[in-house]
DNA sequence: CCAGTTACCTACTGGTCAGTAAGACTACTG
DNA sequence: CAGTAGTCTTACTGACCAGTAGGTAACTGG
């Protein structure tokens, strides 16, 4: 019998770099989302990734580098998901509806991603917050453009500053509603999206009188 | 000349316990809001408070105890501020308006408090999140009750579940708009409150057609 | 089968930080 | 003025953690 049998269980060995990097990033997102940047330890991330710490450093650099890479990857995924969901030619309310549905769909299927992006990154001071602020800024501009166009087509000459602020409020509402949804997961993504759509398009004033918004019949 | 002159500058000495505890809590809120729970060190808090570390432990207990105490104090202040602002007898929209104005007024005058309450506490796993979730729950119930009453008086039989969700969305919108405001402080509290009021009461659908909500003339 | 490269490890260092031990100073009380 | 209760300090410990040194095993091309 062999005396030098390895003690630890089979751990996939000698995988190509690209695969390991993916594993590491997946593990890092999971741990960061659960513990936050500071409380997460590189030891735990390497353990979850099934790899030793020096590999982690060799592939992804310092802890801050790793966190920034996580943020960039998840943000890119999310922006793509929303971009795929939206339909440029439609009426403003339908476009907004599609965007919201895509957003909540993404959050529902990538909870850890969302927590890293929103909850964790926004409470770290460094370059992360900047990165996130940029992404949020793009979302706000997008919504603002939508509203501007909508207002123009109605011949209303609102100040653009006002529209910008409303867009920021809507984006904020979406972010917080997503957070809330994580703690009340009994609803579908479409139901949550519909809720926000009604709130921001119709307003309470209409809703309490029974006027609601619903998507065009084609779904 | 005296050889034993103390080196460090005058540091208020031998204050009664109650005063010191206030100083410590003020310092803790400032440091926690700037750095977050994990990155904040007890050494820094004690230094900002103008006191040595063992005093901090003697008076406020462990780091977690201290953080929880901060949260409770700031949350109580905020709830009181909103309670003082609201006017129970008025119409639903006016009540909502008063509540929003009080909320944004508090955030504007206690930025550090708000950051501790919302940004920091919500991203820590421990008992803090629970404490915060309770506070948020109370706010949501309050708004939900307001909307229910409003809907009832219109004779509309909405499901109460739906109202609860809308209230959660509104509270979330308020929280995120407050965060946004911290990064865009060029507006007054009333302006920000008015922005959210218009969004949630009128909705984009009305706003783009030029219909806006404004407070009753008395201000 | 040998040389170079890539994947991977164990075991450490240096620094930071929560929490504490042990006692010093001050003010009040009798 | 002795005693005591409350305020306050310096100086430490033990744990944890980011990052590294230095070495081993496996593939790859000749």
Short mmCIF file of C-alpha atoms (C1' of nucleotides) in Angstrom, two decimals:
data_model
loop_
_atom_site.label_atom_id
_atom_site.label_comp_id
_atom_site.label_asym_id
_atom_site.label_seq_id
_atom_site.Cartn_x
_atom_site.Cartn_y
_atom_site.Cartn_z
CA UNK A 1 0.00 0.00 0.00
CA UNK A 2 1.14 3.52 -0.72
CA UNK A 3 2.29 5.54 2.25
CA UNK A 4 2.01 8.94 0.55
CA UNK A 5 -1.71 8.89 -0.30
CA UNK A 6 -2.92 12.52 -0.33
CA UNK A 7 -5.10 13.29 2.67
CA UNK A 8 -7.52 15.84 1.32
CA UNK A 9 -10.37 14.75 -1.01
CA UNK A 10 -10.08 14.93 -4.77
CA UNK A 11 -9.69 18.54 -5.77
CA UNK A 12 -9.78 19.16 -9.51
CA UNK A 13 -6.15 19.46 -10.40
CA UNK A 14 -4.17 21.46 -12.89
CA UNK A 15 -6.95 23.24 -14.68
CA UNK A 16 -6.13 25.87 -17.31
CA UNK A 17 -5.81 29.41 -16.10
CA UNK A 18 -9.01 30.76 -17.64
CA UNK A 19 -11.12 28.14 -15.88
CA UNK A 20 -9.47 28.78 -12.52
CA UNK A 21 -9.97 32.49 -12.86
CA UNK A 22 -13.67 31.95 -13.44
CA UNK A 23 -13.90 29.71 -10.40
CA UNK A 24 -12.08 32.26 -8.30
CA UNK A 25 -14.30 35.11 -9.43
CA UNK A 26 -17.42 33.07 -8.74
CA UNK A 27 -16.16 32.27 -5.26
CA UNK A 28 -15.15 35.86 -4.62
CA UNK A 29 -18.57 37.20 -5.61
CA UNK A 30 -20.24 34.69 -3.31
CA UNK A 31 -18.05 35.53 -0.33
CA UNK A 32 -18.03 39.30 -0.86
CA UNK A 33 -21.80 39.34 -1.19
CA UNK A 34 -22.20 37.39 2.03
CA UNK A 35 -19.67 39.22 4.20
CA UNK A 36 -18.81 42.51 2.54
CA UNK A 37 -15.39 43.66 1.42
CA UNK A 38 -13.64 44.02 4.76
CA UNK A 39 -15.07 41.02 6.54
CA UNK A 40 -14.32 38.72 3.63
CA UNK A 41 -10.91 37.09 3.89
CA UNK A 42 -8.69 35.96 1.06
CA UNK A 43 -8.30 32.67 2.91
CA UNK A 44 -12.01 32.00 2.75
CA UNK A 45 -12.26 32.99 -0.89
CA UNK A 46 -9.41 30.69 -1.83
CA UNK A 47 -11.00 27.87 0.15
CA UNK A 48 -14.39 28.33 -1.52
CA UNK A 49 -12.67 28.46 -4.89
CA UNK A 50 -10.90 25.18 -4.10
CA UNK A 51 -7.47 26.67 -4.54
CA UNK A 52 -4.61 27.93 -2.41
CA UNK A 53 -4.06 31.55 -1.55
CA UNK A 54 -0.89 32.14 -3.60
CA UNK A 55 -2.74 31.06 -6.74
CA UNK A 56 -5.37 33.63 -5.96
CA UNK A 57 -2.74 36.34 -5.72
CA UNK A 58 -0.89 35.11 -8.80
CA UNK A 59 -4.04 35.26 -10.94
CA UNK A 60 -6.10 38.14 -9.63
CA UNK A 61 -3.69 40.39 -7.74
CA UNK A 62 -4.44 42.09 -4.45
CA UNK A 63 -7.72 41.99 -2.55
CA UNK A 64 -8.73 45.35 -3.98
CA UNK A 65 -7.89 44.23 -7.49
CA UNK A 66 -10.00 41.14 -7.00
CA UNK A 67 -12.95 43.14 -5.72
CA UNK A 68 -12.73 45.61 -8.59
CA UNK A 69 -12.61 42.75 -11.08
CA UNK A 70 -15.71 41.23 -9.51
CA UNK A 71 -17.56 44.51 -9.74
CA UNK A 72 -16.64 45.06 -13.35
CA UNK A 73 -17.66 41.57 -14.37
CA UNK A 74 -21.03 41.69 -12.61
CA UNK A 75 -21.78 45.21 -13.80
CA UNK A 76 -21.07 44.24 -17.38
CA UNK A 77 -23.35 41.22 -17.10
CA UNK A 78 -26.14 43.37 -15.72
CA UNK A 79 -25.85 46.11 -18.32
CA UNK A 80 -25.92 43.52 -21.06
CA UNK A 81 -29.00 41.88 -19.57
CA UNK A 82 -30.87 45.18 -19.50
CA UNK A 83 -29.68 46.13 -22.96
CA UNK A 84 -30.99 42.84 -24.31
CA UNK A 85 -34.38 43.40 -22.71
CA UNK A 86 -35.15 46.89 -24.01
CA UNK A 87 -36.88 47.59 -27.34
CA UNK A 88 -35.70 50.88 -28.86
CA UNK A 89 -38.57 51.60 -31.21
CA UNK A 90 -41.46 51.38 -28.77
CA UNK A 91 -43.43 53.97 -26.81
CA UNK A 92 -41.69 55.40 -23.71
CA UNK A 93 -43.83 53.56 -21.19
CA UNK A 94 -43.26 50.24 -22.93
CA UNK A 95 -39.52 50.84 -23.09
CA UNK A 96 -39.47 51.62 -19.40
CA UNK A 97 -41.47 48.51 -18.68
CA UNK A 98 -39.08 46.33 -20.65
CA UNK A 99 -36.08 47.84 -18.90
CA UNK A 100 -37.57 47.29 -15.47
CA UNK A 101 -38.50 43.74 -16.26
CA UNK A 102 -35.00 42.97 -17.50
CA UNK A 103 -33.48 44.60 -14.44
CA UNK A 104 -35.54 42.66 -11.92
CA UNK A 105 -35.07 39.50 -13.94
CA UNK A 106 -31.32 39.91 -13.64
CA UNK A 107 -31.45 40.63 -9.93
CA UNK A 108 -33.64 37.59 -9.34
CA UNK A 109 -31.27 35.27 -11.12
CA UNK A 110 -28.03 36.79 -9.81
CA UNK A 111 -28.73 37.74 -6.23
CA UNK A 112 -25.10 37.54 -5.18
CA UNK A 113 -24.09 39.74 -8.08
CA UNK A 114 -26.61 42.35 -7.09
CA UNK A 115 -25.53 42.36 -3.48
CA UNK A 116 -21.91 42.84 -4.43
CA UNK A 117 -22.81 45.60 -6.83
CA UNK A 118 -25.22 47.57 -4.73
CA UNK A 119 -24.91 46.80 -1.06
CA UNK A 120 -21.20 46.19 -0.76
CA UNK A 121 -19.57 48.36 -3.36
CA UNK A 122 -21.53 51.46 -2.45
CA UNK A 123 -20.31 51.38 1.13
CA UNK A 124 -16.60 51.19 0.35
CA UNK A 125 -14.81 54.44 -0.08
CA UNK A 126 -12.11 53.63 -2.59
CA UNK A 127 -12.19 53.49 -6.37
CA UNK A 128 -15.11 51.07 -6.16
CA UNK A 129 -17.71 53.64 -5.32
CA UNK A 130 -16.53 55.65 -8.31
CA UNK A 131 -16.91 52.70 -10.62
CA UNK A 132 -20.40 52.11 -9.31
CA UNK A 133 -21.36 55.75 -9.48
CA UNK A 134 -20.43 55.73 -13.15
CA UNK A 135 -22.67 52.78 -13.85
CA UNK A 136 -25.52 54.36 -11.96
CA UNK A 137 -24.94 57.60 -13.84
CA UNK A 138 -25.32 55.80 -17.13
CA UNK A 139 -28.58 54.26 -15.99
CA UNK A 140 -29.88 57.65 -14.87
CA UNK A 141 -28.96 59.29 -18.16
CA UNK A 142 -30.71 56.53 -20.02
CA UNK A 143 -33.92 56.96 -18.07
CA UNK A 144 -33.66 60.73 -18.28
CA UNK A 145 -33.33 60.55 -22.05
CA UNK A 146 -36.42 58.38 -22.16
CA UNK A 147 -38.41 60.86 -20.12
CA UNK A 148 -37.13 63.86 -22.04
CA UNK A 149 -38.21 62.28 -25.27
CA UNK A 150 -41.55 61.43 -23.76
CA UNK A 151 -42.06 64.97 -22.49
CA UNK A 152 -40.99 66.49 -25.80
CA UNK A 153 -43.46 64.42 -27.70
CA UNK A 154 -46.15 65.89 -25.46
CA UNK A 155 -44.93 69.40 -26.15
CA UNK A 156 -44.11 70.12 -22.52
CA UNK A 157 -41.07 72.30 -21.90
CA UNK A 158 -39.93 70.99 -18.51
CA UNK A 159 -36.50 72.02 -17.33
CA UNK A 160 -34.07 69.21 -18.05
CA UNK A 161 -32.69 69.45 -14.50
CA UNK A 162 -36.04 68.38 -13.22
CA UNK A 163 -36.13 65.38 -15.49
CA UNK A 164 -32.65 64.38 -14.39
CA UNK A 165 -33.70 64.41 -10.75
CA UNK A 166 -36.79 62.35 -11.45
CA UNK A 167 -34.70 59.82 -13.30
CA UNK A 168 -32.37 59.59 -10.31
CA UNK A 169 -35.34 59.00 -8.04
CA UNK A 170 -36.63 56.24 -10.27
CA UNK A 171 -33.26 54.51 -10.48
CA UNK A 172 -32.99 54.77 -6.72
CA UNK A 173 -36.45 53.35 -6.30
CA UNK A 174 -35.49 50.42 -8.50
CA UNK A 175 -32.35 49.75 -6.51
CA UNK A 176 -34.11 49.83 -3.19
CA UNK A 177 -37.03 47.80 -4.39
CA UNK A 178 -34.53 45.19 -5.55
CA UNK A 179 -33.00 45.17 -2.07
CA UNK A 180 -36.45 44.84 -0.55
CA UNK A 181 -37.28 42.02 -2.91
CA UNK A 182 -34.25 40.03 -1.72
CA UNK A 183 -35.84 39.95 1.72
CA UNK A 184 -39.34 39.17 0.37
CA UNK A 185 -38.67 36.71 -2.41
CA UNK A 186 -42.20 35.33 -2.63
CA UNK A 187 -43.05 37.35 -5.75
CA UNK A 188 -41.97 36.93 -9.34
CA UNK A 189 -39.66 39.37 -11.07
CA UNK A 190 -42.46 40.48 -13.37
CA UNK A 191 -44.74 41.20 -10.42
CA UNK A 192 -42.13 43.38 -8.73
CA UNK A 193 -41.38 45.18 -11.97
CA UNK A 194 -45.08 45.77 -12.53
CA UNK A 195 -45.40 47.20 -9.06
CA UNK A 196 -42.69 49.76 -9.64
CA UNK A 197 -43.99 50.52 -13.11
CA UNK A 198 -47.40 51.35 -11.70
CA UNK A 199 -45.95 53.43 -8.95
CA UNK A 200 -43.78 55.61 -11.12
CA UNK A 201 -45.96 55.84 -14.19
CA UNK A 202 -49.39 56.21 -12.68
CA UNK A 203 -48.58 57.52 -9.21
CA UNK A 204 -50.55 56.95 -6.03
CA UNK A 205 -52.95 59.64 -7.01
CA UNK A 206 -54.20 57.53 -9.89
CA UNK A 207 -53.76 54.18 -8.20
CA UNK A 208 -55.98 54.93 -5.24
CA UNK A 209 -58.70 55.84 -7.70
CA UNK A 210 -58.36 52.52 -9.46
CA UNK A 211 -56.46 53.60 -12.57
CA UNK A 212 -53.59 51.20 -13.25
CA UNK A 213 -51.01 50.70 -15.95
CA UNK A 214 -50.72 47.38 -17.71
CA UNK A 215 -48.40 46.21 -20.44
CA UNK A 216 -49.59 45.86 -24.04
CA UNK A 217 -51.32 42.55 -24.69
CA UNK A 218 -48.45 40.83 -26.49
CA UNK A 219 -46.72 40.24 -23.15
CA UNK B 1 9.55 76.54 35.04
CA UNK B 2 7.72 73.27 35.67
CA UNK B 3 9.41 70.16 34.38
CA UNK B 4 6.28 68.01 34.37
CA UNK B 5 4.10 70.11 32.06
CA UNK B 6 1.76 67.73 30.23
CA UNK B 7 2.74 67.34 26.58
CA UNK B 8 -0.60 66.84 24.90
CA UNK B 9 -2.97 69.78 24.45
CA UNK B 10 -5.73 70.51 26.90
CA UNK B 11 -8.09 67.62 26.84
CA UNK B 12 -11.22 68.19 28.89
CA UNK B 13 -10.57 66.16 32.02
CA UNK B 14 -12.71 64.21 34.41
CA UNK B 15 -16.10 64.82 32.89
CA UNK B 16 -19.16 63.03 34.26
CA UNK B 17 -20.06 59.76 32.68
CA UNK B 18 -23.17 60.92 30.85
CA UNK B 19 -21.24 63.65 29.05
CA UNK B 20 -18.46 61.30 28.05
CA UNK B 21 -20.92 58.77 26.74
CA UNK B 22 -22.46 61.40 24.51
CA UNK B 23 -19.06 62.43 23.21
CA UNK B 24 -18.18 58.84 22.51
CA UNK B 25 -21.42 58.15 20.67
CA UNK B 26 -20.98 61.29 18.57
CA UNK B 27 -17.46 60.23 17.67
CA UNK B 28 -18.56 56.68 16.92
CA UNK B 29 -21.32 57.81 14.58
CA UNK B 30 -18.86 60.04 12.73
CA UNK B 31 -16.26 57.31 12.32
CA UNK B 32 -18.70 54.51 11.48
CA UNK B 33 -20.39 56.65 8.87
CA UNK B 34 -17.08 57.49 7.25
CA UNK B 35 -15.50 54.03 7.27
CA UNK B 36 -18.18 51.44 7.89
CA UNK B 37 -18.36 48.97 10.72
CA UNK B 38 -15.38 46.77 9.94
CA UNK B 39 -12.94 49.39 8.73
CA UNK B 40 -13.60 51.63 11.73
CA UNK B 41 -11.22 50.93 14.60
CA UNK B 42 -11.90 51.39 18.27
CA UNK B 43 -8.57 53.24 18.50
CA UNK B 44 -9.74 55.85 16.03
CA UNK B 45 -13.10 56.25 17.72
CA UNK B 46 -11.47 56.74 21.08
CA UNK B 47 -9.07 59.26 19.60
CA UNK B 48 -11.85 61.27 17.95
CA UNK B 49 -13.78 61.16 21.20
CA UNK B 50 -10.74 62.54 23.04
CA UNK B 51 -10.54 59.61 25.41
CA UNK B 52 -8.54 56.42 25.85
CA UNK B 53 -9.67 53.04 24.66
CA UNK B 54 -10.35 51.37 28.02
CA UNK B 55 -12.81 54.15 28.87
CA UNK B 56 -14.62 53.38 25.67
CA UNK B 57 -14.90 49.72 26.65
CA UNK B 58 -15.83 50.55 30.22
CA UNK B 59 -18.71 52.78 29.15
CA UNK B 60 -20.08 51.30 25.94
CA UNK B 61 -18.95 47.68 25.91
CA UNK B 62 -17.75 45.81 22.83
CA UNK B 63 -17.52 47.17 19.32
CA UNK B 64 -20.81 45.51 18.39
CA UNK B 65 -22.50 46.92 21.45
CA UNK B 66 -21.26 50.36 20.53
CA UNK B 67 -22.50 50.08 16.97
CA UNK B 68 -25.91 48.84 18.08
CA UNK B 69 -26.18 51.72 20.53
CA UNK B 70 -25.35 54.18 17.76
CA UNK B 71 -28.00 52.71 15.51
CA UNK B 72 -30.65 52.81 18.19
CA UNK B 73 -29.89 56.40 19.12
CA UNK B 74 -29.91 57.66 15.53
CA UNK B 75 -33.00 55.67 14.61
CA UNK B 76 -34.88 57.08 17.56
CA UNK B 77 -33.90 60.62 16.63
CA UNK B 78 -35.07 60.11 13.09
CA UNK B 79 -38.41 58.54 13.99
CA UNK B 80 -39.06 61.39 16.38
CA UNK B 81 -38.22 63.96 13.72
CA UNK B 82 -40.67 62.41 11.28
CA UNK B 83 -43.33 62.02 13.93
CA UNK B 84 -43.01 65.69 14.78
CA UNK B 85 -43.42 66.68 11.15
CA UNK B 86 -46.57 64.77 10.30
CA UNK B 87 -50.11 66.13 10.80
CA UNK B 88 -52.60 63.37 11.61
CA UNK B 89 -55.84 65.09 10.65
CA UNK B 90 -54.98 66.13 7.11
CA UNK B 91 -55.67 64.62 3.72
CA UNK B 92 -53.50 61.63 2.71
CA UNK B 93 -51.43 63.53 0.17
CA UNK B 94 -50.69 66.32 2.61
CA UNK B 95 -49.71 63.82 5.30
CA UNK B 96 -47.37 62.09 2.91
CA UNK B 97 -45.90 65.42 1.92
CA UNK B 98 -45.24 66.38 5.54
CA UNK B 99 -43.65 63.04 6.27
CA UNK B 100 -41.36 63.27 3.26
CA UNK B 101 -40.35 66.80 4.11
CA UNK B 102 -39.52 65.83 7.68
CA UNK B 103 -37.56 62.81 6.50
CA UNK B 104 -35.41 64.74 4.04
CA UNK B 105 -34.99 67.52 6.54
CA UNK B 106 -33.57 65.06 9.04
CA UNK B 107 -31.25 63.48 6.51
CA UNK B 108 -29.98 66.89 5.44
CA UNK B 109 -29.14 67.91 8.96
CA UNK B 110 -27.78 64.56 10.13
CA UNK B 111 -25.88 63.17 7.19
CA UNK B 112 -23.62 61.02 9.32
CA UNK B 113 -26.61 59.56 11.14
CA UNK B 114 -28.24 58.63 7.89
CA UNK B 115 -25.13 56.99 6.52
CA UNK B 116 -24.74 54.90 9.63
CA UNK B 117 -28.38 53.93 9.56
CA UNK B 118 -28.80 53.11 5.92
CA UNK B 119 -25.52 52.50 4.18
CA UNK B 120 -23.54 50.85 6.93
CA UNK B 121 -26.03 48.96 9.02
CA UNK B 122 -27.81 47.37 6.08
CA UNK B 123 -24.62 45.74 4.83
CA UNK B 124 -23.64 44.07 8.11
CA UNK B 125 -24.98 40.62 8.72
CA UNK B 126 -25.38 40.55 12.48
CA UNK B 127 -28.20 41.73 14.72
CA UNK B 128 -27.89 45.21 13.19
CA UNK B 129 -29.68 44.36 9.98
CA UNK B 130 -32.56 43.02 12.08
CA UNK B 131 -32.81 46.22 14.05
CA UNK B 132 -32.85 48.23 10.85
CA UNK B 133 -35.31 45.94 9.16
CA UNK B 134 -37.68 46.54 12.07
CA UNK B 135 -37.44 50.29 11.69
CA UNK B 136 -37.98 50.05 7.97
CA UNK B 137 -40.93 47.77 8.59
CA UNK B 138 -42.53 50.35 10.82
CA UNK B 139 -42.10 53.03 8.17
CA UNK B 140 -43.62 50.76 5.52
CA UNK B 141 -46.62 49.95 7.70
CA UNK B 142 -47.15 53.62 8.33
CA UNK B 143 -47.17 54.49 4.65
CA UNK B 144 -49.28 51.44 3.86
CA UNK B 145 -51.88 52.51 6.41
CA UNK B 146 -51.95 55.95 4.84
CA UNK B 147 -52.54 54.49 1.39
CA UNK B 148 -55.13 52.01 2.61
CA UNK B 149 -57.09 54.78 4.19
CA UNK B 150 -56.76 56.83 1.08
CA UNK B 151 -57.93 53.97 -1.13
CA UNK B 152 -60.82 53.16 1.19
CA UNK B 153 -62.06 56.71 1.11
CA UNK B 154 -62.19 56.36 -2.67
CA UNK B 155 -64.20 53.13 -2.42
CA UNK B 156 -61.54 51.06 -4.20
CA UNK B 157 -61.13 47.49 -3.01
CA UNK B 158 -57.43 46.95 -3.71
CA UNK B 159 -55.82 43.90 -2.18
CA UNK B 160 -53.92 44.98 0.90
CA UNK B 161 -50.89 42.97 -0.26
CA UNK B 162 -50.61 45.27 -3.21
CA UNK B 163 -50.68 48.34 -1.03
CA UNK B 164 -48.01 46.90 1.22
CA UNK B 165 -45.73 46.38 -1.77
CA UNK B 166 -46.30 49.91 -3.04
CA UNK B 167 -45.47 51.27 0.37
CA UNK B 168 -42.24 49.29 0.37
CA UNK B 169 -41.37 50.72 -3.01
CA UNK B 170 -42.01 54.25 -1.81
CA UNK B 171 -39.93 53.81 1.32
CA UNK B 172 -37.18 52.33 -0.82
CA UNK B 173 -37.41 55.25 -3.21
CA UNK B 174 -37.07 57.65 -0.31
CA UNK B 175 -34.02 55.86 1.03
CA UNK B 176 -32.27 55.79 -2.29
CA UNK B 177 -33.16 59.34 -3.12
CA UNK B 178 -31.65 60.34 0.20
CA UNK B 179 -28.46 58.51 -0.73
CA UNK B 180 -28.46 60.22 -4.10
CA UNK B 181 -28.99 63.57 -2.45
CA UNK B 182 -25.87 63.09 -0.32
CA UNK B 183 -23.86 63.01 -3.53
CA UNK B 184 -25.77 65.94 -5.10
CA UNK B 185 -26.25 68.33 -2.19
CA UNK B 186 -26.99 71.40 -4.29
CA UNK B 187 -30.73 71.20 -3.65
CA UNK B 188 -32.77 71.99 -0.57
CA UNK B 189 -34.52 69.32 1.45
CA UNK B 190 -37.91 70.67 0.42
CA UNK B 191 -36.97 70.50 -3.26
CA UNK B 192 -35.90 66.89 -2.99
CA UNK B 193 -39.03 66.01 -1.03
CA UNK B 194 -41.19 67.74 -3.62
CA UNK B 195 -39.48 65.80 -6.37
CA UNK B 196 -40.29 62.47 -4.76
CA UNK B 197 -43.80 63.60 -3.89
CA UNK B 198 -44.50 64.40 -7.50
CA UNK B 199 -43.03 61.17 -8.71
CA UNK B 200 -45.00 58.93 -6.42
CA UNK B 201 -48.25 60.83 -6.29
CA UNK B 202 -48.64 61.99 -9.86
CA UNK B 203 -46.44 59.50 -11.71
CA UNK B 204 -44.49 60.08 -14.91
CA UNK B 205 -47.62 59.55 -16.92
CA UNK B 206 -49.11 62.73 -15.49
CA UNK B 207 -45.85 64.64 -15.17
CA UNK B 208 -44.91 64.40 -18.83
CA UNK B 209 -48.28 65.88 -19.65
CA UNK B 210 -47.64 68.81 -17.38
CA UNK B 211 -49.82 67.88 -14.42
CA UNK B 212 -47.93 68.36 -11.17
CA UNK B 213 -48.70 68.13 -7.49
CA UNK B 214 -48.09 71.09 -5.20
CA UNK B 215 -48.58 71.57 -1.51
CA UNK B 216 -51.52 73.55 -0.14
CA UNK B 217 -50.84 77.28 -0.09
CA UNK B 218 -50.12 77.62 3.63
CA UNK B 219 -46.66 76.06 3.03
"C1'" DC C 1 14.12 11.87 -21.49
"C1'" DC C 2 15.47 16.34 -20.56
"C1'" DA C 3 14.47 21.74 -20.25
"C1'" DG C 4 11.34 25.02 -19.83
"C1'" DT C 5 6.95 26.48 -18.51
"C1'" DT C 6 2.70 26.47 -16.05
"C1'" DA C 7 -0.03 25.09 -12.09
"C1'" DC C 8 0.12 24.52 -7.46
"C1'" DC C 9 1.43 23.93 -2.50
"C1'" DT C 10 3.02 24.56 2.74
"C1'" DA C 11 4.60 27.60 5.83
"C1'" DC C 12 5.82 31.77 7.09
"C1'" DT C 13 6.11 37.42 8.18
"C1'" DG C 14 4.69 41.79 9.52
"C1'" DG C 15 1.12 44.58 10.74
"C1'" DT C 16 -3.36 45.75 12.58
"C1'" DC C 17 -6.87 45.59 15.89
"C1'" DA C 18 -10.27 44.05 19.62
"C1'" DG C 19 -10.01 43.62 24.15
"C1'" DT C 20 -7.48 43.71 29.01
"C1'" DA C 21 -4.38 44.12 33.13
"C1'" DA C 22 -2.88 46.99 36.49
"C1'" DG C 23 -2.56 50.94 38.39
"C1'" DA C 24 -2.69 56.54 38.74
"C1'" DC C 25 -5.06 60.63 39.42
"C1'" DT C 26 -9.04 63.44 41.26
"C1'" DA C 27 -13.03 64.65 43.87
"C1'" DC C 28 -16.08 63.97 47.34
"C1'" DT C 29 -17.50 62.21 52.22
"C1'" DG C 30 -17.09 61.76 56.81
"C1'" DC D 1 -6.93 63.98 56.25
"C1'" DA D 2 -8.01 58.90 55.44
"C1'" DG D 3 -10.94 56.32 52.70
"C1'" DT D 4 -13.52 55.31 48.79
"C1'" DA D 5 -15.82 55.63 44.47
"C1'" DG D 6 -15.46 57.16 39.91
"C1'" DT D 7 -12.52 58.81 36.09
"C1'" DC D 8 -8.69 57.95 33.25
"C1'" DT D 9 -4.10 56.22 31.45
"C1'" DT D 10 -0.04 53.45 29.54
"C1'" DA D 11 1.25 49.32 27.91
"C1'" DC D 12 0.35 45.01 26.77
"C1'" DT D 13 -1.70 40.12 24.52
"C1'" DG D 14 -3.63 37.12 21.44
"C1'" DA D 15 -5.96 36.54 17.18
"C1'" DC D 16 -6.55 37.34 12.56
"C1'" DC D 17 -5.23 38.47 8.01
"C1'" DA D 18 -2.97 40.42 3.62
"C1'" DG D 19 0.69 39.26 1.21
"C1'" DT D 20 5.20 36.34 0.18
"C1'" DA D 21 9.23 33.08 0.02
"C1'" DG D 22 10.57 29.13 -1.68
"C1'" DG D 23 9.69 24.74 -3.29
"C1'" DT D 24 7.06 20.57 -5.71
"C1'" DA D 25 4.49 18.31 -9.24
"C1'" DA D 26 2.62 18.04 -13.76
"C1'" DC D 27 2.26 19.05 -18.82
"C1'" DT D 28 4.84 20.37 -23.43
"C1'" DG D 29 8.13 20.58 -27.08
"C1'" DG D 30 12.32 18.92 -28.65
#
